Coordinates of N, CA and C in Angstrom, one line a residue:
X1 N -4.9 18.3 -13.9 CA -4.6 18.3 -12.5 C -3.2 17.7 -12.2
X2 N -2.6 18.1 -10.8 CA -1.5 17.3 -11.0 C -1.2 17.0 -9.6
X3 N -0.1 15.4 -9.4 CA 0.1 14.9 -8.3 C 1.5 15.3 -8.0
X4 N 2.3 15.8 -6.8 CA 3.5 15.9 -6.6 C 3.6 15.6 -5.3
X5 N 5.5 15.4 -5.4 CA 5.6 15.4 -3.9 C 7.4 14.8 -3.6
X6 N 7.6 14.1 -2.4 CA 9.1 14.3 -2.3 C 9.1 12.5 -1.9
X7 N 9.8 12.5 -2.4 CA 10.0 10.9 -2.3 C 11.3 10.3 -1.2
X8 N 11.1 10.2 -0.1 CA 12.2 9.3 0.9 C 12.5 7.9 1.4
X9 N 13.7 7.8 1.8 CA 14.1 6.5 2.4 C 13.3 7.0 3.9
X10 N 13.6 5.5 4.6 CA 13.3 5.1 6.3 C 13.6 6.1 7.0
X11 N 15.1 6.8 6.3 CA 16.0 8.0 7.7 C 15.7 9.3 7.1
X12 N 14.3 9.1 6.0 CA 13.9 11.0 5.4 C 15.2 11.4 4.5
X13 N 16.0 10.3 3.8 CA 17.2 11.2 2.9 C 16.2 10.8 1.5
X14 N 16.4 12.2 0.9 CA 15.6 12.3 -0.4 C 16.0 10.7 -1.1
X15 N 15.1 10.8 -2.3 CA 15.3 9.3 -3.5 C 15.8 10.1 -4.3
X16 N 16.4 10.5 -5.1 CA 16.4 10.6 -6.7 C 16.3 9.3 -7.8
X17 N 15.4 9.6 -9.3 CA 15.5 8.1 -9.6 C 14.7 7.6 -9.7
X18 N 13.7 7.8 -9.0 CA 12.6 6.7 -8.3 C 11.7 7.3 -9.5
X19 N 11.1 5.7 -10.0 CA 9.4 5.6 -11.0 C 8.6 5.6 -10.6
X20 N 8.0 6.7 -10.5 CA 6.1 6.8 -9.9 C 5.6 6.8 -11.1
X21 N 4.3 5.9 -11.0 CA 3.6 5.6 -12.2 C 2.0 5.6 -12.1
X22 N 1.6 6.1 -12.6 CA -0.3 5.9 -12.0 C -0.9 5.0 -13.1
X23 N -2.0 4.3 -13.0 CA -1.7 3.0 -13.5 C -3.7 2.8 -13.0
X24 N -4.0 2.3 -14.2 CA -5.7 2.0 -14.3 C -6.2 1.0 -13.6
X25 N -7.3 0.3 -14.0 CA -7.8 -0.7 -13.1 C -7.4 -2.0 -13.5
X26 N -6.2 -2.0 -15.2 CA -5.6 -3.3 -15.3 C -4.5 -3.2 -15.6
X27 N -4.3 -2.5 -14.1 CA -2.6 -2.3 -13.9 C -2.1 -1.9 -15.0
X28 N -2.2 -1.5 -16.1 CA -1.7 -0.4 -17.5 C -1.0 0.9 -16.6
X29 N 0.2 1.2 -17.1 CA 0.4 2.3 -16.8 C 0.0 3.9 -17.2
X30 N -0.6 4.5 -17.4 CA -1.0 5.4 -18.2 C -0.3 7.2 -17.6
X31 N 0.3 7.3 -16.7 CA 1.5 8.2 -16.8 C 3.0 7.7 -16.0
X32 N 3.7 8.3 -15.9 CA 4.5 8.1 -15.7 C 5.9 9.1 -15.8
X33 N 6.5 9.1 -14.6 CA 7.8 9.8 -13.9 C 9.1 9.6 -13.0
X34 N 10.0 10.5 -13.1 CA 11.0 9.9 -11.9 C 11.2 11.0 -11.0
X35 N 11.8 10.6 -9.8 CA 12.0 11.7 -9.1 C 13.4 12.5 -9.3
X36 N 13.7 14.2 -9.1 CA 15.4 14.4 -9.9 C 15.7 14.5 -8.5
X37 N 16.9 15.0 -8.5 CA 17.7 14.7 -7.1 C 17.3 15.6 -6.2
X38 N 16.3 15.9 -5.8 CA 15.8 16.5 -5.0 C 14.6 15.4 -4.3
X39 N 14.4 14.5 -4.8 CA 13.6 13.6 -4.4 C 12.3 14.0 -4.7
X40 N 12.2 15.1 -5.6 CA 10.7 16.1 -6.0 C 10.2 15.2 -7.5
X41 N 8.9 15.1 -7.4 CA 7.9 14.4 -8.8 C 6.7 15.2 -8.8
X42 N 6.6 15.3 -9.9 CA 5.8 15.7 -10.4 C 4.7 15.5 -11.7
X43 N 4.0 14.9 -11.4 CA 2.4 14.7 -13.2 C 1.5 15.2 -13.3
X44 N 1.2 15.8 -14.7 CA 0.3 16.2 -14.3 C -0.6 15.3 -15.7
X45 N -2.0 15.1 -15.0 CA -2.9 14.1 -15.8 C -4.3 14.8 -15.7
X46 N -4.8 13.9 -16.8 CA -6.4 14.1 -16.9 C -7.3 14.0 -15.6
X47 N -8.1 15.0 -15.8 CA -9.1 15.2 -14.3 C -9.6 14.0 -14.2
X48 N -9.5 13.5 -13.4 CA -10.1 12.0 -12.7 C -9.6 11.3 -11.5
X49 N -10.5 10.2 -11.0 CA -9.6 9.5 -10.2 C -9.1 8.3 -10.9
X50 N -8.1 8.4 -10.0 CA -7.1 7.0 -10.3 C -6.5 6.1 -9.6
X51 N -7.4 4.3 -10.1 CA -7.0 3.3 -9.0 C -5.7 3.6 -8.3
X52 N -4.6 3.2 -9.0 CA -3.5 3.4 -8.3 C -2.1 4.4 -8.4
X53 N -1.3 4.8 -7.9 CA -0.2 5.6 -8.3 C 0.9 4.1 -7.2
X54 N 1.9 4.0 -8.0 CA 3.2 3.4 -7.3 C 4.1 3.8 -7.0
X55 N 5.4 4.0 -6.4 CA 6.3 3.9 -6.7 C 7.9 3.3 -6.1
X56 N 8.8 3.3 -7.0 CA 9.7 2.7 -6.6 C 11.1 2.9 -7.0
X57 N 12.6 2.5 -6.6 CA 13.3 2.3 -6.8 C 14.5 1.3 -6.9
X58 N 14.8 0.3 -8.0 CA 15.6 -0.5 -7.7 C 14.7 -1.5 -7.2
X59 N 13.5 -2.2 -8.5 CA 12.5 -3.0 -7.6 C 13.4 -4.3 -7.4
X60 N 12.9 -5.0 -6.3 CA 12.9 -6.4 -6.1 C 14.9 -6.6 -5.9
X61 N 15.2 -5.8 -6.3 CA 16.8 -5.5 -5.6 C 17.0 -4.8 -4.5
X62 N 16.3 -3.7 -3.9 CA 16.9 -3.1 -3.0 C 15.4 -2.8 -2.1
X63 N 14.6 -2.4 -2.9 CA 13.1 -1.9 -2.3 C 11.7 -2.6 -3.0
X64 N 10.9 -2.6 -2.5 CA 9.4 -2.7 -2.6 C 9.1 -1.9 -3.2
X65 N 7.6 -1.6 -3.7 CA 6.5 -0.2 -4.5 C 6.1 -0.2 -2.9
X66 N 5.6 1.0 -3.1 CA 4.7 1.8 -2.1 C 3.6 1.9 -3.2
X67 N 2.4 2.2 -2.2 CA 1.5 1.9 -3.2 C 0.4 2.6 -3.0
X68 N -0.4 3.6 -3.4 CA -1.3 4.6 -3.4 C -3.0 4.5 -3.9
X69 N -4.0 4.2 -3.4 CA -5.2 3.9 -4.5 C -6.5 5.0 -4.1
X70 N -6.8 5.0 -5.3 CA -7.9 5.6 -5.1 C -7.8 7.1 -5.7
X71 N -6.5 7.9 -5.9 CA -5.8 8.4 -6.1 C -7.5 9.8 -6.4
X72 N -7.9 11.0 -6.2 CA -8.2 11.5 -6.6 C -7.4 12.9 -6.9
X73 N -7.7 12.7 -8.5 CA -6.9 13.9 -8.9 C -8.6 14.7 -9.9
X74 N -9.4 14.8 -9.6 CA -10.5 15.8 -9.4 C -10.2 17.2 -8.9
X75 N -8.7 17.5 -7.9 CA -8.1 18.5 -7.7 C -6.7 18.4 -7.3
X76 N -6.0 19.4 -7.9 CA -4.1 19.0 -7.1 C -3.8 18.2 -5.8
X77 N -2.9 17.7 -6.1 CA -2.6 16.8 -4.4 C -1.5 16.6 -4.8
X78 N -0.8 16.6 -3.0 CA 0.8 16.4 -2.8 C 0.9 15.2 -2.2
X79 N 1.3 14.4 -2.9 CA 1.8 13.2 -1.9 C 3.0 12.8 -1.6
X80 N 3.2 12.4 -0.6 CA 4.8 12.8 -0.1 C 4.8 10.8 0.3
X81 N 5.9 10.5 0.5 CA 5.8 8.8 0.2 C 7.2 8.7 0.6
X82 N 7.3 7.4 1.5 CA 8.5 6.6 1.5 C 8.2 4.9 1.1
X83 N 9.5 4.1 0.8 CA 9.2 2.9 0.4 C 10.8 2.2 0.9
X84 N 10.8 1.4 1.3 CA 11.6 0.0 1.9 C 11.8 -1.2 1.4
X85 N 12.3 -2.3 2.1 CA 11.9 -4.0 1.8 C 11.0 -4.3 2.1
X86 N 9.8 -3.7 2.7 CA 8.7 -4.5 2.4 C 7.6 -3.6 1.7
X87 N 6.7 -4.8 1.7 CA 5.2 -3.9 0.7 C 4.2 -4.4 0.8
X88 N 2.9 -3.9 1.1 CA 1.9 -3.7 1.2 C 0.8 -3.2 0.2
X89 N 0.5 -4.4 -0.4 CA 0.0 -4.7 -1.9 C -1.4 -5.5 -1.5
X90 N -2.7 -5.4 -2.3 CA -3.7 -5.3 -2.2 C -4.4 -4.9 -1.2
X91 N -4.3 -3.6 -1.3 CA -5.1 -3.1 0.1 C -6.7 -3.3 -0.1
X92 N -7.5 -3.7 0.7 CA -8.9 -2.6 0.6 C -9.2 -2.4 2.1
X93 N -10.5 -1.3 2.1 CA -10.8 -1.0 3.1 C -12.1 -1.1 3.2
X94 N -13.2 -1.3 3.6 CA -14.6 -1.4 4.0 C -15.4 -1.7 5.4
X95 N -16.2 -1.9 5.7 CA -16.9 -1.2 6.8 C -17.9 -2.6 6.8
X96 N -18.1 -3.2 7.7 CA -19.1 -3.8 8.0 C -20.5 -3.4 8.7
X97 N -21.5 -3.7 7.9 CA -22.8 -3.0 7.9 C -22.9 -3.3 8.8
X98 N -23.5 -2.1 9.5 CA -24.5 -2.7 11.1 C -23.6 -3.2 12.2
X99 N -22.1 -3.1 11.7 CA -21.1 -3.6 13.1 C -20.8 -2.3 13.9
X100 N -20.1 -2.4 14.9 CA -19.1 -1.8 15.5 C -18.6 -0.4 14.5
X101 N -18.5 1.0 14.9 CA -18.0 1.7 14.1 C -16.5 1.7 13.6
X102 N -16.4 1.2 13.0 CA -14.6 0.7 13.0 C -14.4 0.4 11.6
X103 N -13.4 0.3 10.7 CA -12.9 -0.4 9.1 C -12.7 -1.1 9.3
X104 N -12.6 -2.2 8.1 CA -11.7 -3.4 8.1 C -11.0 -3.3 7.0
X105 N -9.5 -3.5 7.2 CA -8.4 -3.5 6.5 C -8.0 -4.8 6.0
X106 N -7.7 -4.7 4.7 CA -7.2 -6.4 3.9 C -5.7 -5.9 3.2
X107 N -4.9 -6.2 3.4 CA -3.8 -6.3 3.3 C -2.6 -7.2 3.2
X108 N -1.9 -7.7 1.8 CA -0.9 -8.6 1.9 C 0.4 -8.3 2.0
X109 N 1.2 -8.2 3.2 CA 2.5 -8.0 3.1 C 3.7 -8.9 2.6
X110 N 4.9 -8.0 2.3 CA 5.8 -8.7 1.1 C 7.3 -8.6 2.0
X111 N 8.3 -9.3 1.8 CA 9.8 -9.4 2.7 C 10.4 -9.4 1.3
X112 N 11.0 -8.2 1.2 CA 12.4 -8.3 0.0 C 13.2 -9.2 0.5
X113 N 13.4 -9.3 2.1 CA 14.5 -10.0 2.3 C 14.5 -11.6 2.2
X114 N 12.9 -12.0 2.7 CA 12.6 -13.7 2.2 C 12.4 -13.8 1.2
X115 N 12.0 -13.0 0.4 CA 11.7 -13.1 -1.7 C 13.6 -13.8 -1.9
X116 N 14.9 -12.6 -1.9 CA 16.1 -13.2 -2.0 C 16.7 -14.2 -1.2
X117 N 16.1 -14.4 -0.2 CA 16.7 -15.9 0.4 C 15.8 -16.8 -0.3
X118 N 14.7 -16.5 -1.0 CA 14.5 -18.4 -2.1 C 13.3 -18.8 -1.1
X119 N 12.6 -18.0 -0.1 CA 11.7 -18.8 1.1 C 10.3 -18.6 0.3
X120 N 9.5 -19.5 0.1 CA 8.3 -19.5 -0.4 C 7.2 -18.6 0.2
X121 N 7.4 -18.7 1.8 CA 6.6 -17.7 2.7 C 7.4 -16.5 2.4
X122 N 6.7 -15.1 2.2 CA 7.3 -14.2 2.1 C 7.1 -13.2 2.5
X123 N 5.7 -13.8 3.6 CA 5.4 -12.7 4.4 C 6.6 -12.3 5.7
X124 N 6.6 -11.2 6.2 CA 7.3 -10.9 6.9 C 7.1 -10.4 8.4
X125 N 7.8 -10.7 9.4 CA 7.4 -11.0 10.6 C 7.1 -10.0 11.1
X126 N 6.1 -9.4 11.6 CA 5.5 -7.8 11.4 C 5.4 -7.7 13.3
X127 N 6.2 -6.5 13.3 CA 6.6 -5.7 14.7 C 5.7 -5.2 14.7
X128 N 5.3 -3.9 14.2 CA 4.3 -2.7 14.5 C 2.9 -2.7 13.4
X129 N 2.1 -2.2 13.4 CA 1.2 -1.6 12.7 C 1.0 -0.3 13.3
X130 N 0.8 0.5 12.0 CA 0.1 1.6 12.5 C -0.8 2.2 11.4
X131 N -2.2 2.8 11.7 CA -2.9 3.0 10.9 C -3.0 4.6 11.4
X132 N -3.4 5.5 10.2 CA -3.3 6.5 10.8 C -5.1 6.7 9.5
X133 N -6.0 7.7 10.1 CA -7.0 8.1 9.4 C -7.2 9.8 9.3
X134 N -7.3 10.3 8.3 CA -7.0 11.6 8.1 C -6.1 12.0 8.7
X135 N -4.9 11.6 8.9 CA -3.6 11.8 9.2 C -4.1 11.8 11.2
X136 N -5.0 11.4 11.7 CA -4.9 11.5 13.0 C -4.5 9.1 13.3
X137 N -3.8 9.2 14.5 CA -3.4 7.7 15.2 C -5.0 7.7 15.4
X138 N -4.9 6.2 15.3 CA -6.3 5.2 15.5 C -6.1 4.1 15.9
X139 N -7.0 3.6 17.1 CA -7.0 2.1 17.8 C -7.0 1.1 16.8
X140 N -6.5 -0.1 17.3 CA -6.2 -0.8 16.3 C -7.1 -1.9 17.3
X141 N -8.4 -2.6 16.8 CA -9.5 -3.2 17.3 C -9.4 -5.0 17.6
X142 N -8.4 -5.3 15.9 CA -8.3 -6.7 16.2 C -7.1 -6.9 14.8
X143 N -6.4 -7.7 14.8 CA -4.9 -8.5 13.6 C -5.8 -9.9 13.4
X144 N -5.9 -10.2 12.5 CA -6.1 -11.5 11.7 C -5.1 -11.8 10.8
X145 N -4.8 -13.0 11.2 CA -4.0 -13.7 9.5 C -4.8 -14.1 9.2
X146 N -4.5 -14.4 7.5 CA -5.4 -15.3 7.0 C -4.5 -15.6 5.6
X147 N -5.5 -16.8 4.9 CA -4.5 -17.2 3.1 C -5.8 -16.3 2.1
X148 N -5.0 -16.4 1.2 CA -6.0 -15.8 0.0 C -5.3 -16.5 -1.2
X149 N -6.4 -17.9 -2.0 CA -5.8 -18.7 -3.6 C -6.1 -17.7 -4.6
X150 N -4.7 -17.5 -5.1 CA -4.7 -16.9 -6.5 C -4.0 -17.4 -7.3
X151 N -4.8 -18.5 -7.6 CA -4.5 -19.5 -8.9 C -3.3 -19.9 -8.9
X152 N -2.5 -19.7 -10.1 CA -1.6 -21.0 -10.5 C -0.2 -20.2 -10.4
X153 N 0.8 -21.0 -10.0 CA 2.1 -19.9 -9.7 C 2.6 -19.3 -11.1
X154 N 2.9 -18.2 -11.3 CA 3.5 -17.0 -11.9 C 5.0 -16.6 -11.8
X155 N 5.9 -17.0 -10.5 CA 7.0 -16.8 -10.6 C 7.2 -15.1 -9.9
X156 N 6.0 -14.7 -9.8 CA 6.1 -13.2 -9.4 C 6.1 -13.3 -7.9
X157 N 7.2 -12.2 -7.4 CA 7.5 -11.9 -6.3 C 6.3 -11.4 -5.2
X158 N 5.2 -11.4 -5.9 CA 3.7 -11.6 -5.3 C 3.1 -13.2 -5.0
X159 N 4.2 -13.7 -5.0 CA 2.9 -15.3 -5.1 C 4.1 -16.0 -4.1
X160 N 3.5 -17.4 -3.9 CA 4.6 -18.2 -3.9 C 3.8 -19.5 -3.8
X161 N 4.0 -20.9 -3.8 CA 3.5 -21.9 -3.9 C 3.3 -23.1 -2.8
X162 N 1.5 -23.1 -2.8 CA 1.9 -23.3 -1.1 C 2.1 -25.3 -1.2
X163 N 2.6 -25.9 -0.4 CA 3.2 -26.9 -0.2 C 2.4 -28.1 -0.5
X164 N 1.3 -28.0 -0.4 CA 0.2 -29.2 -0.9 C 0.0 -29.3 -1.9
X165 N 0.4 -28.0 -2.9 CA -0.2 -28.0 -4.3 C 0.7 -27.3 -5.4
X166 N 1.6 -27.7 -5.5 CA 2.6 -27.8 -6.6 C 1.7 -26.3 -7.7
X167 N 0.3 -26.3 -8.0 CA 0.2 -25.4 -8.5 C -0.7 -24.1 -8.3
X168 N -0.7 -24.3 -6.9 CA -1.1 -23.5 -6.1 C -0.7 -22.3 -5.6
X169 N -1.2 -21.2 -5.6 CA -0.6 -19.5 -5.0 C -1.1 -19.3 -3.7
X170 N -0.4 -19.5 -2.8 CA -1.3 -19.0 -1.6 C -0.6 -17.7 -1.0
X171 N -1.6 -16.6 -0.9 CA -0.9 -15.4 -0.2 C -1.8 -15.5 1.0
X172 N -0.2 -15.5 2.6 CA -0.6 -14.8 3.1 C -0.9 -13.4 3.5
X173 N -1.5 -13.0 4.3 CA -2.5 -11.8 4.3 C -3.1 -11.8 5.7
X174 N -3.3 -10.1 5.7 CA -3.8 -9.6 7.4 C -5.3 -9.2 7.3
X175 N -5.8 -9.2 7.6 CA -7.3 -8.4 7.8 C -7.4 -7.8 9.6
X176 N -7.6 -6.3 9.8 CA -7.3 -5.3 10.8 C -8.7 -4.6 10.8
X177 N -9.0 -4.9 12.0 CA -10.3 -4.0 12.3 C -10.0 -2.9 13.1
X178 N -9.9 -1.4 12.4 CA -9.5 -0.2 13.2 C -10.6 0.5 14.0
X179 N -10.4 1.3 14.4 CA -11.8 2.1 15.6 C -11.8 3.8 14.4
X180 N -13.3 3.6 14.3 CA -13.3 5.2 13.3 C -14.1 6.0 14.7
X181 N -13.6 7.1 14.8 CA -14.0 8.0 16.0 C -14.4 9.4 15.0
X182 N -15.0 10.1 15.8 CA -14.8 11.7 15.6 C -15.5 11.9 14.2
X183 N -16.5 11.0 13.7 CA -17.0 11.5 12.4 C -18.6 10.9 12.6
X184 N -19.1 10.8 13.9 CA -20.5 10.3 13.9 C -20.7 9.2 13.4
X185 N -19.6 7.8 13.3 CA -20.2 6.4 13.1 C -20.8 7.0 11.4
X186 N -19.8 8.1 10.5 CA -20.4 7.9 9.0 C -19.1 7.6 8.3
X187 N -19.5 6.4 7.7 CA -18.4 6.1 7.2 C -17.7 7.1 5.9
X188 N -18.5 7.6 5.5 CA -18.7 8.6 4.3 C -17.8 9.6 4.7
X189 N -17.7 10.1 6.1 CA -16.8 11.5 6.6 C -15.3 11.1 6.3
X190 N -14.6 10.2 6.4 CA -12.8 10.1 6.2 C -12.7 10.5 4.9
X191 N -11.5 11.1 5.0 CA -11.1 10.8 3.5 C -10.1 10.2 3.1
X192 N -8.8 10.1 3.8 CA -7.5 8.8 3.5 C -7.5 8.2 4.6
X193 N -6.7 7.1 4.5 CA -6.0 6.1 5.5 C -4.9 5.6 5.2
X194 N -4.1 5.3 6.1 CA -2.6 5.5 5.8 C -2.2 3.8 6.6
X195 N -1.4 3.5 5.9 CA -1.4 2.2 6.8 C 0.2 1.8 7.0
X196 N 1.0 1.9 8.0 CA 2.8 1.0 7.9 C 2.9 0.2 8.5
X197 N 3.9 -0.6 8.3 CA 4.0 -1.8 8.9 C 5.8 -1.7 9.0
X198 N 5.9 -2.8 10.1 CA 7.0 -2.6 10.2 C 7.7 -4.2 10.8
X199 N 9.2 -4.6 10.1 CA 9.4 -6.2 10.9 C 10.5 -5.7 12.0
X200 N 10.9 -7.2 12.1 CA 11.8 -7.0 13.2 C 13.6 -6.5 12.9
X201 N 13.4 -6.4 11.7 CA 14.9 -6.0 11.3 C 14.8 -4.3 10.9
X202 N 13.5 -3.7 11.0 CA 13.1 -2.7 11.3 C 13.5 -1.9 9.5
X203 N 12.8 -3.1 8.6 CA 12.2 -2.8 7.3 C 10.7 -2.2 7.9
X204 N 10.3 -1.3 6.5 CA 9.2 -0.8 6.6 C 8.5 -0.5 5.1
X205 N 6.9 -0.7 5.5 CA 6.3 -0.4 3.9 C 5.0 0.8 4.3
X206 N 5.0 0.9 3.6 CA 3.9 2.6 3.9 C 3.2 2.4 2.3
X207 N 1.4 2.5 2.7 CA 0.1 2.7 1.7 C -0.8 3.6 2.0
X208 N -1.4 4.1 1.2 CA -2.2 5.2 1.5 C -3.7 4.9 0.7
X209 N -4.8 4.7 1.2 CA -6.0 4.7 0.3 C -7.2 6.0 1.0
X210 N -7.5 6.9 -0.7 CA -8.6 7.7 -0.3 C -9.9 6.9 -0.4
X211 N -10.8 7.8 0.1 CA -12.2 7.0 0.6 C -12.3 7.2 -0.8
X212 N -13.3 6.3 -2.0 CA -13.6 6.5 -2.6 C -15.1 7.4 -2.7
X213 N -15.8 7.0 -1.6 CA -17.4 7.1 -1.5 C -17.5 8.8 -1.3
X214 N -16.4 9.5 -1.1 CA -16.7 11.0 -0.9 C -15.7 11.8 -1.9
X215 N -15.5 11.2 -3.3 CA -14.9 11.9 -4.2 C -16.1 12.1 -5.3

């Protein structure tokens, strides 16, 4: 099967360059591509699904990964992708039994621009959300912050060290309760979700996750 598609900046001018990589459940990469000056990619892989696909250009210099999960390649798919200074890295999505028909979204956002000014906080001061589900706009129910400890600092532009504890990783992190409409309250009917974010210097990061439960 295979994954393609056209890779852009914020203002839609193609990437050429850019490493899309699809990558297992321990982050291994297991294919991998660039885009040519057309901003066009293309892989083709073993029938399956696959945790994640990334991509990027010029990391941690100029742009973030965008970041794709769940990836089903069980049949061709085009995915078309932009990526910025920021990123939106560990997504998940799930559904609270017996609540309100609505997802809940877990997501930690990333500031290329506080990562190079040396700021330990690196989350980034978020203007917009927007969630989109089977490519239709969706209410956005409730924004939570919250921390998430992941162990001991690493030096990666994923972490940073929170102030009480010298060997401490504290990520901040959002959790977003969306409104699911138009599918009979079954969680099982969506099949992607698309999630952007955006700050006030009008950086932006864009993720996409397919439902797993109906592949």
């Amino acid at each position: 099967m295979k994954v393609k598609g056209i890779i852009t900046d914020k203002n839609n001018n193609v990437i050429s360059n850019a490493i899309i990589e699809i990558k297992d459940e321990k982050f291994q990469t297991v294919y991998q591509t660039m885009s040519d000056n057309s901003g066009y990619y293309e892989i083709t892989c073993e029938n399956k699904i696959y945790p994640f696909l990334i991509g990027v250009k010029d990391y941690a210099i100029e742009n973030l990964e965008y970041w794709c999960h769940n990836l089903d390649l069980t049949r061709n798919q085009t995915l078309d992708f932009q990526f910025d200074k920021l990123e939106i890295y560990g997504t998940n999505v799930f559904q609270v039994k017996g609540g309100y028909p609505s997802l809940m979204i877990y997501f930690r956002p990333m500031s290329l621009e506080k990562y190079k000014l040396g700021l330990e906080d690196i989350t980034p001061d978020i203007k917009n959300i927007i969630v989109k589900i089977d490519n239709n706009d969706t209410k956005i129910l409730m924004i939570n912050q919250t921390k998430e400890y992941c162990g001991v600092d690493n030096k990666d532009i994923q972490s940073h060290k929170d102030s009480k504890d010298d060997n401490s990783i504290i990520m901040n992190s959002y959790l977003i309760q969306v409104e699911l409409v138009n599918n009979n309250n079954n969680i099982n009917k969506w099949k992607s979700l698309t999630i952007q974010i955006e700050d006030y210097n009008n950086n932006f990061a864009w993720a996409k996750v397919f439902n797993k439960n109906i592949i």
